[in-house]
Short mmCIF file of C-alpha atoms in Angstrom, two decimals:
data_model
loop_
_atom_site.label_atom_id
_atom_site.label_comp_id
_atom_site.label_asym_id
_atom_site.label_seq_id
_atom_site.Cartn_x
_atom_site.Cartn_y
_atom_site.Cartn_z
CA MET A 582 -158.56 41.89 205.72
CA THR A 583 -154.84 40.59 205.04
CA LEU A 584 -153.36 38.75 202.25
CA ARG A 585 -152.08 36.39 204.61
CA THR A 586 -155.58 35.95 205.70
CA ARG A 587 -157.65 35.11 202.81
CA ILE A 588 -155.39 32.94 201.83
CA ALA A 589 -155.37 31.21 205.22
CA ALA A 590 -159.23 31.30 205.54
CA ALA A 591 -159.34 30.07 201.67
CA ALA A 592 -157.14 26.88 202.05
CA GLY A 593 -158.97 26.72 205.39
CA LEU A 594 -162.84 26.73 203.60
CA ALA A 595 -161.04 24.39 201.01
CA VAL A 596 -160.31 21.63 203.72
CA ALA A 597 -164.11 22.08 205.56
CA LEU A 598 -165.67 21.53 202.20
CA ALA A 599 -163.67 18.62 201.52
CA VAL A 600 -164.47 17.31 205.43
CA ILE A 601 -168.06 17.78 204.99
CA VAL A 602 -167.90 16.01 200.81
CA VAL A 603 -166.27 12.99 202.09
CA ALA A 604 -168.35 13.10 205.49
CA ILE A 605 -171.62 13.15 204.33
CA ALA A 606 -170.06 10.38 201.14
CA VAL A 607 -169.43 7.84 203.85
CA TYR A 608 -172.60 8.63 206.13
CA LEU A 609 -174.58 7.81 203.05
CA GLY A 610 -172.59 5.23 202.09
CA VAL A 611 -173.40 3.39 206.06
CA ARG A 612 -176.40 4.82 205.93
CA GLY A 613 -177.29 2.17 202.28
CA GLU A 614 -175.10 -0.67 203.73
CA LEU A 615 -177.19 -0.48 206.83
CA ARG A 616 -180.29 -0.50 205.89
CA ASP A 617 -179.39 -3.01 202.29
CA GLU A 618 -179.61 -5.94 205.16
CA VAL A 619 -182.35 -4.44 207.06
CA ASP A 620 -184.51 -5.24 202.96
CA SER A 621 -182.20 -8.29 202.64
CA SER A 622 -183.60 -9.27 206.38
CA LEU A 623 -187.20 -8.99 205.30
CA HIS A 624 -187.01 -10.67 201.77
CA GLU A 625 -185.77 -13.65 203.48
CA ARG A 626 -188.61 -13.39 206.23
CA ALA A 627 -190.95 -12.71 203.77
CA ASP A 628 -189.47 -15.41 201.38
CA SER A 629 -189.91 -18.22 204.72
CA VAL A 630 -193.28 -16.94 205.78
CA ALA A 631 -194.76 -17.67 202.21
CA GLN A 632 -193.26 -21.42 201.45
CA LEU A 633 -194.90 -22.64 204.46
CA SER A 634 -198.43 -21.96 202.48
CA PRO A 635 -196.85 -21.99 199.24
CA ASN A 636 -201.35 -23.29 198.14
CA ALA A 637 -203.18 -20.92 200.14
CA VAL A 638 -203.52 -18.14 203.01
CA PRO A 639 -199.39 -18.33 205.20
CA LYS A 640 -200.27 -18.94 208.43
CA VAL A 641 -198.41 -15.96 210.14
CA PRO A 642 -196.40 -16.88 212.68
CA PRO A 643 -197.05 -15.21 216.55
CA GLU A 644 -193.97 -12.97 215.91
CA PRO A 645 -194.72 -9.31 218.38
CA PHE A 646 -194.94 -6.00 216.86
CA GLY A 647 -191.85 -4.70 216.71
CA GLY A 648 -189.93 -7.64 217.71
CA PRO A 649 -186.78 -8.24 215.43
CA GLU A 650 -186.81 -11.23 213.60
CA GLY A 651 -190.58 -9.04 212.14
CA TYR A 652 -193.38 -8.83 212.36
CA VAL A 653 -196.09 -10.32 209.98
CA GLN A 654 -200.06 -9.01 208.66
CA VAL A 655 -201.45 -11.10 205.23
CA VAL A 656 -203.54 -8.60 203.23
CA ARG A 657 -206.19 -10.14 201.75
CA PRO A 658 -207.21 -9.24 198.36
CA ASP A 659 -210.56 -7.47 199.62
CA GLY A 660 -208.14 -5.70 202.27
CA ARG A 661 -208.85 -7.45 205.54
CA LEU A 662 -206.01 -8.30 207.53
CA VAL A 663 -204.62 -12.03 208.75
CA ARG A 664 -202.31 -10.54 212.40
CA PRO A 665 -200.26 -13.27 214.71
CA PRO A 666 -202.60 -14.50 217.16
CA ALA A 667 -203.35 -12.91 220.03
CA GLY A 668 -201.42 -9.68 217.72
CA GLY A 669 -202.26 -6.26 218.98
CA GLU A 670 -200.45 -3.15 216.64
CA THR A 671 -200.88 -3.37 213.08
CA LEU A 672 -199.20 -1.92 210.32
CA PRO A 673 -201.05 0.96 208.04
CA LEU A 674 -202.39 0.05 204.93
CA ASP A 675 -201.60 2.68 202.20
CA GLN A 676 -203.32 2.91 198.49
CA ARG A 677 -200.05 1.05 197.59
CA ALA A 678 -200.17 -1.89 199.57
CA ARG A 679 -203.67 -2.05 198.97
CA ALA A 680 -202.92 -2.54 195.07
CA ILE A 681 -200.68 -4.84 195.73
CA ALA A 682 -202.80 -7.35 197.48
CA ARG A 683 -205.55 -6.42 195.21
CA ARG A 684 -203.37 -7.79 192.46
CA GLY A 685 -201.50 -9.73 194.21
CA GLN A 686 -198.12 -9.14 192.73
CA GLY A 687 -195.42 -6.03 192.65
CA GLN A 688 -193.62 -5.76 196.25
CA GLU A 689 -193.06 -2.27 197.90
CA LEU A 690 -190.69 -0.81 201.10
CA ILE A 691 -190.95 1.91 202.79
CA ASP A 692 -190.39 3.59 206.13
CA THR A 693 -193.07 4.30 208.54
CA THR A 694 -193.51 5.40 211.85
CA VAL A 695 -196.84 3.80 214.53
CA ASP A 696 -197.20 4.42 218.13
CA GLY A 697 -193.19 6.01 217.87
CA LEU A 698 -191.52 3.24 216.45
CA HIS A 699 -189.34 3.27 213.01
CA LEU A 700 -190.15 0.55 210.45
CA ARG A 701 -188.84 -0.57 206.92
CA VAL A 702 -192.09 -2.59 206.17
CA LEU A 703 -191.48 -4.76 202.80
CA THR A 704 -194.66 -5.56 200.68
CA ARG A 705 -194.51 -7.98 198.51
CA GLY A 706 -197.78 -9.60 196.31
CA LEU A 707 -198.90 -13.37 197.07
CA GLY A 708 -201.42 -14.10 194.14
CA ASP A 709 -204.69 -15.41 194.63
CA ALA A 710 -203.88 -15.35 198.80
CA GLY A 711 -203.26 -11.14 198.84
CA ALA A 712 -200.21 -9.68 200.11
CA ILE A 713 -197.80 -10.46 202.69
CA GLN A 714 -196.00 -8.00 205.05
CA VAL A 715 -193.11 -8.36 207.08
CA ALA A 716 -191.95 -5.06 209.56
CA ARG A 717 -188.32 -4.75 210.99
CA PRO A 718 -187.58 -1.85 213.61
CA LEU A 719 -184.70 0.62 213.05
CA ASP A 720 -184.02 1.77 216.05
CA GLU A 721 -180.60 -0.50 216.33
CA VAL A 722 -179.71 1.46 212.64
CA ASP A 723 -180.92 4.47 214.01
CA ARG A 724 -178.64 4.62 217.19
CA GLN A 725 -175.83 3.11 214.99
CA LEU A 726 -176.24 5.76 212.36
CA ASP A 727 -176.70 8.43 214.82
CA ARG A 728 -173.24 7.45 216.96
CA ILE A 729 -171.52 7.64 213.70
CA LEU A 730 -173.04 11.16 213.15
CA LEU A 731 -171.49 12.51 216.04
CA VAL A 732 -168.00 10.80 215.27
CA LEU A 733 -168.27 12.54 212.13
CA ILE A 734 -169.13 15.65 213.76
CA PHE A 735 -165.82 15.13 216.14
CA VAL A 736 -163.84 14.60 213.14
CA GLY A 737 -164.97 16.69 210.54
CA ALA A 738 -164.18 19.75 213.82
CA ALA A 739 -161.38 18.91 214.05
CA GLY A 740 -160.31 18.05 210.20
CA VAL A 741 -161.87 21.79 209.29
CA ALA A 742 -159.57 23.40 212.77
CA LEU A 743 -156.35 21.66 211.26
CA GLY A 744 -157.17 22.37 207.89
CA ALA A 745 -157.22 26.17 208.87
CA GLY A 746 -154.05 26.30 210.89
CA LEU A 747 -152.62 24.11 207.96
CA GLY A 748 -153.82 27.16 205.85
CA ALA A 749 -152.90 29.73 208.24
CA LEU A 750 -148.45 27.93 208.59
CA VAL A 751 -149.21 27.38 204.87
CA ALA A 752 -150.47 31.60 204.46
CA ARG A 753 -146.85 32.30 206.41
CA THR A 754 -144.80 29.83 204.86
CA ALA A 755 -145.88 31.17 201.19
CA LEU A 756 -145.71 34.81 201.96
CA ALA A 757 -142.56 34.96 203.71
CA PRO A 758 -140.42 35.66 200.64
CA ILE A 759 -142.79 38.54 199.46
CA ALA A 760 -143.22 40.05 203.35
CA LYS A 761 -139.45 39.97 202.92
CA PHE A 762 -140.04 41.76 199.42
CA THR A 763 -142.11 44.58 201.28
CA ARG A 764 -139.79 45.22 203.24
CA ARG A 765 -137.21 45.91 200.40
CA THR A 766 -139.19 47.79 198.63
CA GLU A 767 -140.67 49.73 202.00
CA GLU A 768 -136.86 50.50 202.76
CA LEU A 769 -136.09 51.89 199.11
CA ALA A 770 -139.74 53.91 199.14
CA ALA A 771 -138.09 55.48 202.85
CA ASP A 772 -134.78 56.50 201.27
CA PRO A 773 -135.53 56.55 197.15
CA ASP A 774 -132.01 56.19 195.74
CA PRO A 775 -132.12 54.97 192.70
CA SER A 776 -128.46 52.96 192.43
CA GLU A 777 -129.77 50.67 194.56
CA ARG A 778 -131.45 47.00 193.89
CA MET A 779 -132.68 43.88 194.68
CA GLU A 780 -131.90 40.69 195.21
CA VAL A 781 -132.49 38.62 192.46
CA THR A 782 -132.47 34.32 193.32
CA GLY A 783 -134.57 31.30 192.25
CA ARG A 784 -136.27 30.98 189.36
CA ASP A 785 -139.97 31.78 191.06
CA GLU A 786 -142.35 34.16 190.15
CA LEU A 787 -140.87 36.53 192.79
CA THR A 788 -137.40 36.98 190.91
CA ARG A 789 -139.01 37.69 187.41
CA LEU A 790 -140.67 40.18 189.76
CA ALA A 791 -137.50 41.19 191.47
CA ARG A 792 -136.26 41.59 187.91
CA SER A 793 -139.67 43.98 186.57
CA PHE A 794 -138.80 45.98 189.62
CA ASN A 795 -134.88 46.42 188.64
CA THR A 796 -135.83 47.12 185.48
CA THR A 797 -137.74 50.00 186.46
CA LEU A 798 -135.49 51.26 188.82
CA ASP A 799 -132.28 50.90 186.14
CA SER A 800 -134.81 53.47 184.52
CA LEU A 801 -135.58 55.90 186.78
CA GLU A 802 -131.37 56.07 187.49
CA ARG A 803 -131.31 56.73 183.55
CA SER A 804 -133.96 59.58 184.04
CA VAL A 805 -132.26 61.13 187.12
CA GLU A 806 -129.28 60.65 186.07
CA ALA A 807 -130.17 62.24 182.62
CA GLN A 808 -132.14 65.49 184.47
CA ARG A 809 -128.92 65.91 186.37
CA HIS A 810 -126.93 66.39 183.80
CA LEU A 811 -129.34 68.82 181.92
CA VAL A 812 -129.07 70.71 184.89
CA ALA A 813 -125.70 70.98 185.31
CA ASP A 814 -124.84 71.83 181.68
CA ALA A 815 -127.63 73.89 181.67
CA SER A 816 -125.93 76.07 184.38
CA HIS A 817 -122.56 75.85 182.91
CA GLU A 818 -123.80 77.31 179.39
CA LEU A 819 -125.75 79.90 181.46
CA ARG A 820 -123.35 81.27 183.46
CA THR A 821 -121.40 82.44 180.03
CA PRO A 822 -124.39 84.29 178.79
CA ILE A 823 -125.20 85.83 182.37
CA ALA A 824 -121.28 87.03 182.73
CA SER A 825 -121.34 88.94 180.25
CA LEU A 826 -124.77 90.56 180.66
CA ARG A 827 -123.49 91.85 184.04
CA ALA A 828 -120.73 92.84 182.84
CA ASN A 829 -122.27 94.52 180.10
CA ILE A 830 -124.66 96.23 182.89
CA GLN A 831 -122.07 97.32 184.22
CA THR A 832 -119.92 98.64 181.77
CA LEU A 833 -123.27 100.57 181.03
CA GLN A 834 -123.95 102.18 184.38
CA ASP A 835 -120.51 104.77 183.12
CA ALA A 836 -122.22 104.46 180.40
CA ASP A 837 -122.00 109.33 180.84
CA ARG A 838 -118.29 108.39 180.67
CA LEU A 839 -118.09 106.54 177.51
CA PRO A 840 -118.15 107.66 173.71
CA GLY A 841 -121.41 107.19 171.76
CA HIS A 842 -120.74 104.56 169.32
CA GLU A 843 -119.46 102.37 172.70
CA VAL A 844 -122.71 102.31 174.44
CA GLU A 845 -124.54 101.46 171.06
CA SER A 846 -122.16 98.89 170.88
CA LEU A 847 -123.71 97.55 174.75
CA ARG A 848 -126.77 97.79 173.77
CA ALA A 849 -126.13 95.89 170.95
CA ASP A 850 -124.75 92.96 172.65
CA ILE A 851 -126.93 93.15 175.69
CA VAL A 852 -130.25 92.54 172.84
CA GLU A 853 -127.96 89.75 170.53
CA GLU A 854 -126.78 87.97 174.19
CA LEU A 855 -131.10 88.41 175.51
CA ASP A 856 -131.77 87.20 172.26
CA GLU A 857 -129.55 84.19 172.81
CA LEU A 858 -130.24 84.22 176.44
CA THR A 859 -133.32 83.85 176.36
CA ALA A 860 -133.25 80.86 173.06
CA LEU A 861 -131.06 78.77 175.36
CA VAL A 862 -133.68 78.79 178.21
CA GLY A 863 -136.48 78.04 175.63
CA ASP A 864 -134.27 74.64 174.60
CA ILE A 865 -133.96 73.31 178.23
CA VAL A 866 -137.32 73.79 178.69
CA GLU A 867 -138.46 71.73 175.48
CA LEU A 868 -135.89 69.27 176.63
CA ALA A 869 -137.52 69.69 180.20
CA ARG A 870 -140.87 68.11 178.63
CA GLY A 871 -138.56 64.37 177.92
CA SER A 872 -140.20 62.61 175.04
CA LYS A 873 -143.23 61.27 176.12
CA PRO A 874 -145.40 62.54 173.76
CA ASP A 875 -148.93 65.04 174.14
CA GLU A 876 -152.36 63.72 174.24
CA LEU A 877 -153.84 66.61 172.59
CA ALA A 878 -152.09 65.21 169.12
CA ASP A 879 -153.15 66.02 165.92
CA ASP A 880 -153.01 65.04 162.10
CA VAL A 881 -150.15 66.86 160.60
CA ARG A 882 -149.00 67.98 157.41
CA LEU A 883 -145.43 67.64 157.18
CA ASP A 884 -144.77 68.66 154.03
CA ARG A 885 -146.02 71.59 154.58
CA ILE A 886 -144.66 72.40 157.36
CA VAL A 887 -140.84 72.05 155.70
CA ASP A 888 -142.33 74.06 152.71
CA ALA A 889 -142.87 76.77 155.58
CA VAL A 890 -139.63 76.15 157.59
CA ALA A 891 -137.05 76.28 154.12
CA GLU A 892 -139.10 79.38 152.96
CA ARG A 893 -138.66 81.49 155.43
CA ALA A 894 -134.94 79.61 156.06
CA GLN A 895 -134.10 81.30 152.66
CA VAL A 896 -134.99 84.23 153.79
CA ARG A 897 -133.12 84.33 156.69
CA ALA A 898 -130.04 83.33 154.98
CA GLY A 899 -130.95 85.32 151.78
CA GLU A 900 -128.35 85.02 148.38
CA ARG A 901 -126.03 83.18 150.54
CA VAL A 902 -127.75 80.04 150.50
CA SER A 903 -130.00 78.69 148.42
CA PHE A 904 -132.75 75.39 149.00
CA ARG A 905 -133.66 72.84 146.84
CA VAL A 906 -137.54 71.16 148.58
CA ALA A 907 -138.60 67.62 146.99
CA VAL A 908 -141.13 66.28 149.65
CA GLU A 909 -144.86 64.38 148.70
CA PRO A 910 -147.61 64.30 150.68
CA THR A 911 -147.65 63.13 154.25
CA VAL A 912 -149.66 63.20 157.12
CA VAL A 913 -148.80 61.89 160.67
CA ARG A 914 -149.43 62.01 164.22
CA GLY A 915 -148.49 64.83 166.32
CA GLU A 916 -147.93 68.21 167.96
CA PRO A 917 -147.57 70.35 165.33
CA GLN A 918 -145.00 72.99 167.23
CA ARG A 919 -142.32 70.15 168.59
CA ILE A 920 -142.51 68.91 164.82
CA GLN A 921 -141.92 72.34 162.93
CA ARG A 922 -139.23 73.48 166.24
CA ALA A 923 -137.51 69.96 164.92
CA VAL A 924 -137.13 70.50 161.52
CA ALA A 925 -136.46 73.82 161.64
CA ASN A 926 -132.91 72.76 164.09
CA LEU A 927 -131.97 70.70 161.17
CA VAL A 928 -132.30 73.42 158.48
CA ASP A 929 -130.93 76.01 161.35
CA ASN A 930 -128.30 73.98 161.26
CA ALA A 931 -127.58 72.81 157.53
CA VAL A 932 -127.27 76.77 156.89
CA LYS A 933 -124.99 77.16 160.03
CA TRP A 934 -122.57 74.68 158.22
CA SER A 935 -123.10 75.27 154.54
CA PRO A 936 -120.63 77.47 152.69
CA PRO A 937 -121.21 81.05 150.78
CA GLY A 938 -123.06 80.13 147.52
CA GLY A 939 -123.88 76.47 149.01
CA ALA A 940 -127.32 74.68 149.38
CA VAL A 941 -129.76 72.75 151.46
CA GLU A 942 -131.20 70.06 150.13
CA LEU A 943 -134.77 68.72 151.81
CA ASP A 944 -136.03 65.55 150.73
CA MET A 945 -138.92 63.89 152.19
CA ARG A 946 -140.46 60.36 150.71
CA ASN A 947 -142.41 57.34 152.89
CA GLY A 948 -142.41 59.77 155.96
CA GLU A 949 -138.84 60.08 155.72
CA LEU A 950 -137.14 63.42 155.75
CA THR A 951 -134.15 63.87 154.96
CA VAL A 952 -131.71 67.54 155.10
CA ARG A 953 -128.18 67.94 153.33
CA ASP A 954 -126.04 70.45 153.48
CA HIS A 955 -122.70 70.66 151.08
CA GLY A 956 -119.91 71.48 153.84
CA PRO A 957 -117.48 69.91 156.13
CA GLY A 958 -119.22 67.51 157.39
CA PHE A 959 -119.45 65.15 160.44
CA ALA A 960 -116.16 64.27 162.01
CA GLU A 961 -116.00 60.09 162.45
CA SER A 962 -115.48 60.57 166.61
CA ASP A 963 -117.95 63.04 166.38
CA LEU A 964 -120.57 60.55 165.17
CA PRO A 965 -121.92 58.84 167.82
CA HIS A 966 -122.35 61.84 169.95
CA VAL A 967 -124.45 64.08 167.29
CA PHE A 968 -127.25 63.96 169.44
CA GLU A 969 -126.22 64.51 172.55
CA ARG A 970 -126.96 67.21 175.12
CA PHE A 971 -124.61 70.03 174.57
CA TYR A 972 -122.54 68.44 172.80
CA ARG A 973 -119.86 70.96 170.19
CA ALA A 974 -118.39 69.77 167.53
CA GLU A 975 -114.78 71.14 167.39
CA GLY A 976 -115.08 72.77 164.71
CA ALA A 977 -118.35 74.66 166.73
CA ARG A 978 -116.91 75.67 169.47
CA GLY A 979 -116.74 78.86 167.87
CA LEU A 980 -119.90 79.46 166.82
CA PRO A 981 -122.72 80.68 168.17
CA GLY A 982 -125.84 77.42 169.56
CA SER A 983 -126.43 75.60 172.41
CA GLY A 984 -125.44 72.63 171.69
CA LEU A 985 -129.11 71.39 172.34
CA GLY A 986 -130.38 71.63 168.60
CA LEU A 987 -130.53 68.26 167.34
CA ALA A 988 -130.58 66.66 170.98
CA ILE A 989 -133.83 68.49 169.87
CA VAL A 990 -134.76 66.47 167.09
CA LYS A 991 -133.93 63.63 168.38
CA GLN A 992 -135.95 64.31 171.61
CA ALA A 993 -139.07 64.73 168.93
CA ALA A 994 -138.92 62.30 167.20
CA GLU A 995 -139.17 59.69 169.71
CA ALA A 996 -141.95 61.75 171.39
CA HIS A 997 -144.20 60.84 168.56
CA GLY A 998 -142.32 57.33 167.34
CA GLY A 999 -140.44 58.46 164.61
CA PHE A 1000 -135.96 58.39 164.97
CA VAL A 1001 -132.81 60.07 163.97
CA ASP A 1002 -130.43 59.21 161.95
CA ALA A 1003 -126.78 61.00 161.26
CA GLY A 1004 -124.23 60.48 158.84
CA ASN A 1005 -122.12 61.68 156.08
CA ALA A 1006 -123.38 62.50 152.14
CA ALA A 1007 -121.03 60.02 149.63
CA ASP A 1008 -119.23 63.18 147.90
CA GLY A 1009 -119.20 66.10 150.99
CA GLY A 1010 -121.46 67.19 153.23
CA ALA A 1011 -123.62 66.38 156.52
CA LEU A 1012 -126.82 64.06 156.08
CA LEU A 1013 -129.41 63.57 158.15
CA ARG A 1014 -132.62 61.97 158.75
CA VAL A 1015 -135.11 61.78 160.81
CA SER A 1016 -138.70 60.20 160.94
CA PHE A 1017 -142.02 61.52 162.86
CA GLY A 1018 -143.78 58.25 162.86
CA THR A 1019 -145.29 56.07 160.72
CA PRO A 1020 -148.03 58.19 158.09
CA VAL A 1021 -151.06 57.91 158.67
CA ARG A 1022 -153.06 58.25 156.00
CA GLU A 1023 -152.10 60.29 151.96
CA PRO A 1024 -154.29 63.96 152.00
CA ALA A 1025 -156.58 64.61 149.51
CA GLN A 1026 -155.22 67.14 147.97
CA PRO A 1027 -151.39 67.78 146.64
CA ALA A 1028 -149.00 69.69 148.72
CA LEU A 1029 -149.16 73.44 148.75
CA LYS A 1030 -145.68 75.01 147.63
#
């Protein structure tokens, strides 16, 4: 069932219920008015008969049974009936009527049927004389009610039909903008172009939905453009090492005509280029993961990761660079491998720019890791682009690396709900800060050094 059909059905049902409620209310109101008129006439008839003989048993007027003036009979205290002269039919006596006649007090109004004639009967106490019963036929009232009921049925049916038609019209009119919105989204789905947008006009809920849809398309377009740039930059960066490898391998085909030391040099170059190519491919794969956190996250001792990375970097750097590490016990929620790689990239970047005999300082407080070197620092023009993919400063283009290290750091930090920041220390050197999210708790044991 379509939404339009459901709305039309709901509107039709609402109108039908309203018509039925109104019809019932009208019917009951008219029925009450007509029966009140009959009851009033019965009371008036009983008063007039009782006034004819106020101190004795009233004389029963010779009204025919079922006549419009009201058939009258008297019930003596002992239960005997006093009927009109030559009266034939009698009104039935129930226990309530006998009790009123016996006491001579009280009254009762009931509906009864005698020989197929629908009657309204009033029984009223007359003191020592017993009780008087007055009956009037309800056939005229019933005929009027039947006519009114028939009219209400026809009016109700017409109202329901009109409500269903208006419901369908309202549903069609109300859903026209939704149908237009749906057609537009289907067009975008059939021809996916992230640059296309929904038309935004008005201030209603559909306008808000269109804005939300456009916001989604904006995010999709940025994501697609980022992937395109990544592929384009990756292909450009891969072209150079692959071309160099090809040239060296082709040269090795003539190894029998080359001196031995040149052959060994070529082989060493090939191994080095393969290592660089492997690292580059690994960086590209890491960036392709995006900033979505892994569902298999765990509690990570960030302080221990920093210590381990610093120790390995010290072994590789030897005496050229020294490390000063000051960390406090810190636990974050995240992926250990991803965090470790980001920290290693920060340390490698600091080592690369440190002068011989310089120091790399690692300080971690309140869940934030600060890495500082004593190199030339960042140029002001480079600061806005430090964490961009494949971006390399003017002075770094002759150094090894692909320009992806700090981009991986930024992506890892954002995946864990943290941030990165780059700047220069007051007395020289680059200063990088990173957070991998709010620490979840303090570890029970102090960090191991």
